[in-house]
């Protein structure tokens, strides 16, 4: 699971280009700043490598571990 701070993201697409599992894509919607932000395509594809978080020049992405709830 990724969390994106849309106020910090400038839409540089570094995260999308370097995602090894192709879990990210550029959204068709615009943010308040007028950019197309990255979005997670399918959460199952993401392997949690944190490459997007590490390469983001604006620190706009945070990778969080999925929380499993056992009933």
Short mmCIF file of N, CA and C in Angstrom, two decimals:
data_model
loop_
_atom_site.label_atom_id
_atom_site.label_comp_id
_atom_site.label_asym_id
_atom_site.label_seq_id
_atom_site.Cartn_x
_atom_site.Cartn_y
_atom_site.Cartn_z
N UNK A 1 0.85 -1.18 0.00
CA UNK A 1 0.00 0.00 0.00
C UNK A 1 0.89 1.24 0.00
N UNK A 2 0.56 2.18 -0.84
CA UNK A 2 1.32 3.43 -0.85
C UNK A 2 0.40 4.58 -0.45
N UNK A 3 1.01 5.57 0.13
CA UNK A 3 0.30 6.80 0.47
C UNK A 3 1.02 7.92 -0.26
N UNK A 4 0.26 8.72 -0.97
CA UNK A 4 0.83 9.81 -1.75
C UNK A 4 0.39 11.15 -1.18
N UNK A 5 1.35 12.01 -0.92
CA UNK A 5 1.04 13.37 -0.50
C UNK A 5 0.95 14.21 -1.77
N UNK A 6 -0.27 14.47 -2.22
CA UNK A 6 -0.48 15.17 -3.49
C UNK A 6 -0.03 16.62 -3.45
N UNK A 7 0.15 17.18 -2.26
CA UNK A 7 0.63 18.56 -2.16
C UNK A 7 2.13 18.64 -2.44
N UNK A 8 2.83 17.54 -2.24
CA UNK A 8 4.27 17.51 -2.47
C UNK A 8 4.63 16.98 -3.85
N UNK A 9 3.81 16.11 -4.41
CA UNK A 9 4.10 15.48 -5.70
C UNK A 9 4.06 16.50 -6.83
N UNK A 10 5.11 16.48 -7.68
CA UNK A 10 5.15 17.39 -8.83
C UNK A 10 4.89 16.66 -10.14
N UNK A 11 4.60 15.35 -10.06
CA UNK A 11 4.28 14.60 -11.26
C UNK A 11 5.46 14.27 -12.13
N UNK A 12 6.61 14.05 -11.54
CA UNK A 12 7.82 13.78 -12.32
C UNK A 12 7.85 12.38 -12.92
N UNK A 13 7.06 11.47 -12.40
CA UNK A 13 6.90 10.10 -12.90
C UNK A 13 8.09 9.17 -12.62
N UNK A 14 9.03 9.59 -11.82
CA UNK A 14 10.17 8.74 -11.48
C UNK A 14 9.68 7.44 -10.85
N UNK A 15 8.71 7.52 -9.97
CA UNK A 15 8.19 6.33 -9.30
C UNK A 15 7.57 5.35 -10.29
N UNK A 16 6.86 5.86 -11.27
CA UNK A 16 6.20 5.01 -12.26
C UNK A 16 7.24 4.32 -13.16
N UNK A 17 8.23 5.06 -13.61
CA UNK A 17 9.24 4.51 -14.51
C UNK A 17 10.11 3.45 -13.85
N UNK A 18 10.35 3.57 -12.56
CA UNK A 18 11.27 2.67 -11.87
C UNK A 18 10.58 1.56 -11.07
N UNK A 19 9.29 1.48 -11.10
CA UNK A 19 8.57 0.44 -10.36
C UNK A 19 8.84 -0.92 -11.01
N UNK A 20 9.49 -1.85 -10.30
CA UNK A 20 9.84 -3.13 -10.91
C UNK A 20 8.63 -4.03 -11.21
N UNK A 21 7.53 -3.83 -10.51
CA UNK A 21 6.34 -4.67 -10.73
C UNK A 21 5.27 -3.96 -11.56
N UNK A 22 5.57 -2.75 -12.01
CA UNK A 22 4.62 -1.95 -12.79
C UNK A 22 3.29 -1.78 -12.04
N UNK A 23 3.40 -1.54 -10.74
CA UNK A 23 2.23 -1.36 -9.88
C UNK A 23 1.68 0.06 -9.93
N UNK A 24 2.47 0.99 -10.42
CA UNK A 24 2.05 2.38 -10.47
C UNK A 24 1.78 2.82 -11.90
N UNK A 25 0.86 3.76 -12.03
CA UNK A 25 0.58 4.39 -13.32
C UNK A 25 0.23 5.85 -13.06
N UNK A 26 0.19 6.61 -14.11
CA UNK A 26 -0.20 8.01 -14.01
C UNK A 26 -1.73 8.06 -14.08
N UNK A 27 -2.33 8.71 -13.12
CA UNK A 27 -3.78 8.81 -13.06
C UNK A 27 -4.31 9.73 -14.16
N UNK A 28 -5.54 9.52 -14.55
CA UNK A 28 -6.15 10.39 -15.56
C UNK A 28 -6.71 11.66 -14.92
N UNK A 29 -6.91 11.64 -13.63
CA UNK A 29 -7.45 12.81 -12.92
C UNK A 29 -6.34 13.81 -12.61
N UNK A 30 -6.73 15.03 -12.32
CA UNK A 30 -5.80 16.09 -11.94
C UNK A 30 -5.87 16.32 -10.43
N UNK A 31 -4.75 16.74 -9.85
CA UNK A 31 -4.74 17.15 -8.46
C UNK A 31 -5.11 18.64 -8.40
N UNK A 32 -5.16 19.18 -7.20
CA UNK A 32 -5.46 20.60 -7.03
C UNK A 32 -4.38 21.47 -7.67
N UNK A 33 -3.16 20.92 -7.80
CA UNK A 33 -2.06 21.65 -8.41
C UNK A 33 -2.03 21.52 -9.93
N UNK A 34 -2.93 20.71 -10.49
CA UNK A 34 -3.02 20.57 -11.93
C UNK A 34 -2.10 19.53 -12.54
N UNK A 35 -1.68 18.55 -11.74
CA UNK A 35 -0.83 17.49 -12.27
C UNK A 35 -1.58 16.16 -12.22
N UNK A 36 -1.11 15.22 -13.02
CA UNK A 36 -1.62 13.86 -12.98
C UNK A 36 -0.74 13.09 -11.99
N UNK A 37 -1.27 12.69 -10.84
CA UNK A 37 -0.44 12.00 -9.85
C UNK A 37 -0.28 10.52 -10.18
N UNK A 38 0.70 9.87 -9.58
CA UNK A 38 0.78 8.42 -9.72
C UNK A 38 -0.32 7.77 -8.89
N UNK A 39 -0.71 6.58 -9.28
CA UNK A 39 -1.69 5.84 -8.50
C UNK A 39 -1.35 4.36 -8.56
N UNK A 40 -1.76 3.64 -7.54
CA UNK A 40 -1.51 2.21 -7.47
C UNK A 40 -2.51 1.50 -8.36
N UNK A 41 -2.02 0.70 -9.30
CA UNK A 41 -2.89 -0.01 -10.24
C UNK A 41 -3.61 -1.14 -9.51
N UNK A 42 -2.84 -2.06 -8.97
CA UNK A 42 -3.38 -3.18 -8.22
C UNK A 42 -2.49 -3.39 -7.00
N UNK A 43 -3.06 -3.30 -5.82
CA UNK A 43 -2.28 -3.43 -4.60
C UNK A 43 -1.58 -4.79 -4.51
N UNK A 44 -2.18 -5.82 -5.11
CA UNK A 44 -1.59 -7.17 -5.06
C UNK A 44 -0.26 -7.24 -5.81
N UNK A 45 -0.10 -6.40 -6.81
CA UNK A 45 1.12 -6.41 -7.61
C UNK A 45 2.32 -5.85 -6.82
N UNK A 46 2.06 -4.89 -5.97
CA UNK A 46 3.12 -4.21 -5.23
C UNK A 46 3.79 -5.20 -4.28
N UNK A 47 5.12 -5.29 -4.36
CA UNK A 47 5.85 -6.20 -3.49
C UNK A 47 6.47 -5.49 -2.29
N UNK A 48 6.19 -4.20 -2.15
CA UNK A 48 6.68 -3.44 -1.00
C UNK A 48 8.17 -3.16 -1.02
N UNK A 49 8.77 -3.09 -2.20
CA UNK A 49 10.22 -2.90 -2.30
C UNK A 49 10.66 -1.50 -1.86
N UNK A 50 9.75 -0.55 -1.83
CA UNK A 50 9.99 0.83 -1.40
C UNK A 50 10.84 1.66 -2.38
N UNK A 51 11.05 1.14 -3.58
CA UNK A 51 11.86 1.87 -4.55
C UNK A 51 11.21 3.21 -4.89
N UNK A 52 9.90 3.24 -5.03
CA UNK A 52 9.20 4.50 -5.33
C UNK A 52 9.43 5.52 -4.21
N UNK A 53 9.37 5.05 -3.00
CA UNK A 53 9.58 5.92 -1.83
C UNK A 53 11.00 6.45 -1.79
N UNK A 54 11.96 5.59 -2.07
CA UNK A 54 13.37 5.98 -2.02
C UNK A 54 13.77 6.92 -3.14
N UNK A 55 13.18 6.74 -4.33
CA UNK A 55 13.56 7.56 -5.48
C UNK A 55 12.78 8.86 -5.62
N UNK A 56 11.68 8.99 -4.92
CA UNK A 56 10.86 10.21 -5.04
C UNK A 56 11.66 11.43 -4.58
N UNK A 57 11.92 12.37 -5.48
CA UNK A 57 12.72 13.54 -5.12
C UNK A 57 12.00 14.50 -4.17
N UNK A 58 10.71 14.35 -4.03
CA UNK A 58 9.93 15.25 -3.19
C UNK A 58 9.42 14.61 -1.91
N UNK A 59 9.82 13.36 -1.66
CA UNK A 59 9.38 12.63 -0.46
C UNK A 59 7.86 12.55 -0.37
N UNK A 60 7.21 12.45 -1.51
CA UNK A 60 5.75 12.47 -1.57
C UNK A 60 5.11 11.09 -1.40
N UNK A 61 5.92 10.02 -1.43
CA UNK A 61 5.39 8.66 -1.34
C UNK A 61 5.87 7.99 -0.07
N UNK A 62 4.93 7.34 0.61
CA UNK A 62 5.24 6.53 1.78
C UNK A 62 4.68 5.14 1.52
N UNK A 63 5.51 4.12 1.67
CA UNK A 63 5.06 2.75 1.50
C UNK A 63 4.74 2.20 2.88
N UNK A 64 3.54 1.66 3.01
CA UNK A 64 3.10 1.11 4.28
C UNK A 64 2.85 -0.38 4.12
N UNK A 65 3.13 -1.12 5.17
CA UNK A 65 2.85 -2.55 5.14
C UNK A 65 1.35 -2.76 5.25
N UNK A 66 0.88 -3.75 4.53
CA UNK A 66 -0.54 -4.09 4.61
C UNK A 66 -0.83 -4.70 5.97
N UNK A 67 -1.91 -4.27 6.57
CA UNK A 67 -2.29 -4.79 7.88
C UNK A 67 -3.33 -5.88 7.66
N UNK A 68 -3.03 -7.07 8.14
CA UNK A 68 -3.99 -8.15 8.01
C UNK A 68 -4.73 -8.32 9.32
N UNK A 69 -6.02 -8.43 9.21
CA UNK A 69 -6.87 -8.56 10.39
C UNK A 69 -7.39 -9.98 10.43
N UNK A 70 -7.03 -10.71 11.46
CA UNK A 70 -7.52 -12.08 11.61
C UNK A 70 -8.77 -12.06 12.47
N UNK A 71 -9.84 -12.57 11.90
CA UNK A 71 -11.12 -12.55 12.63
C UNK A 71 -11.26 -13.76 13.52
#
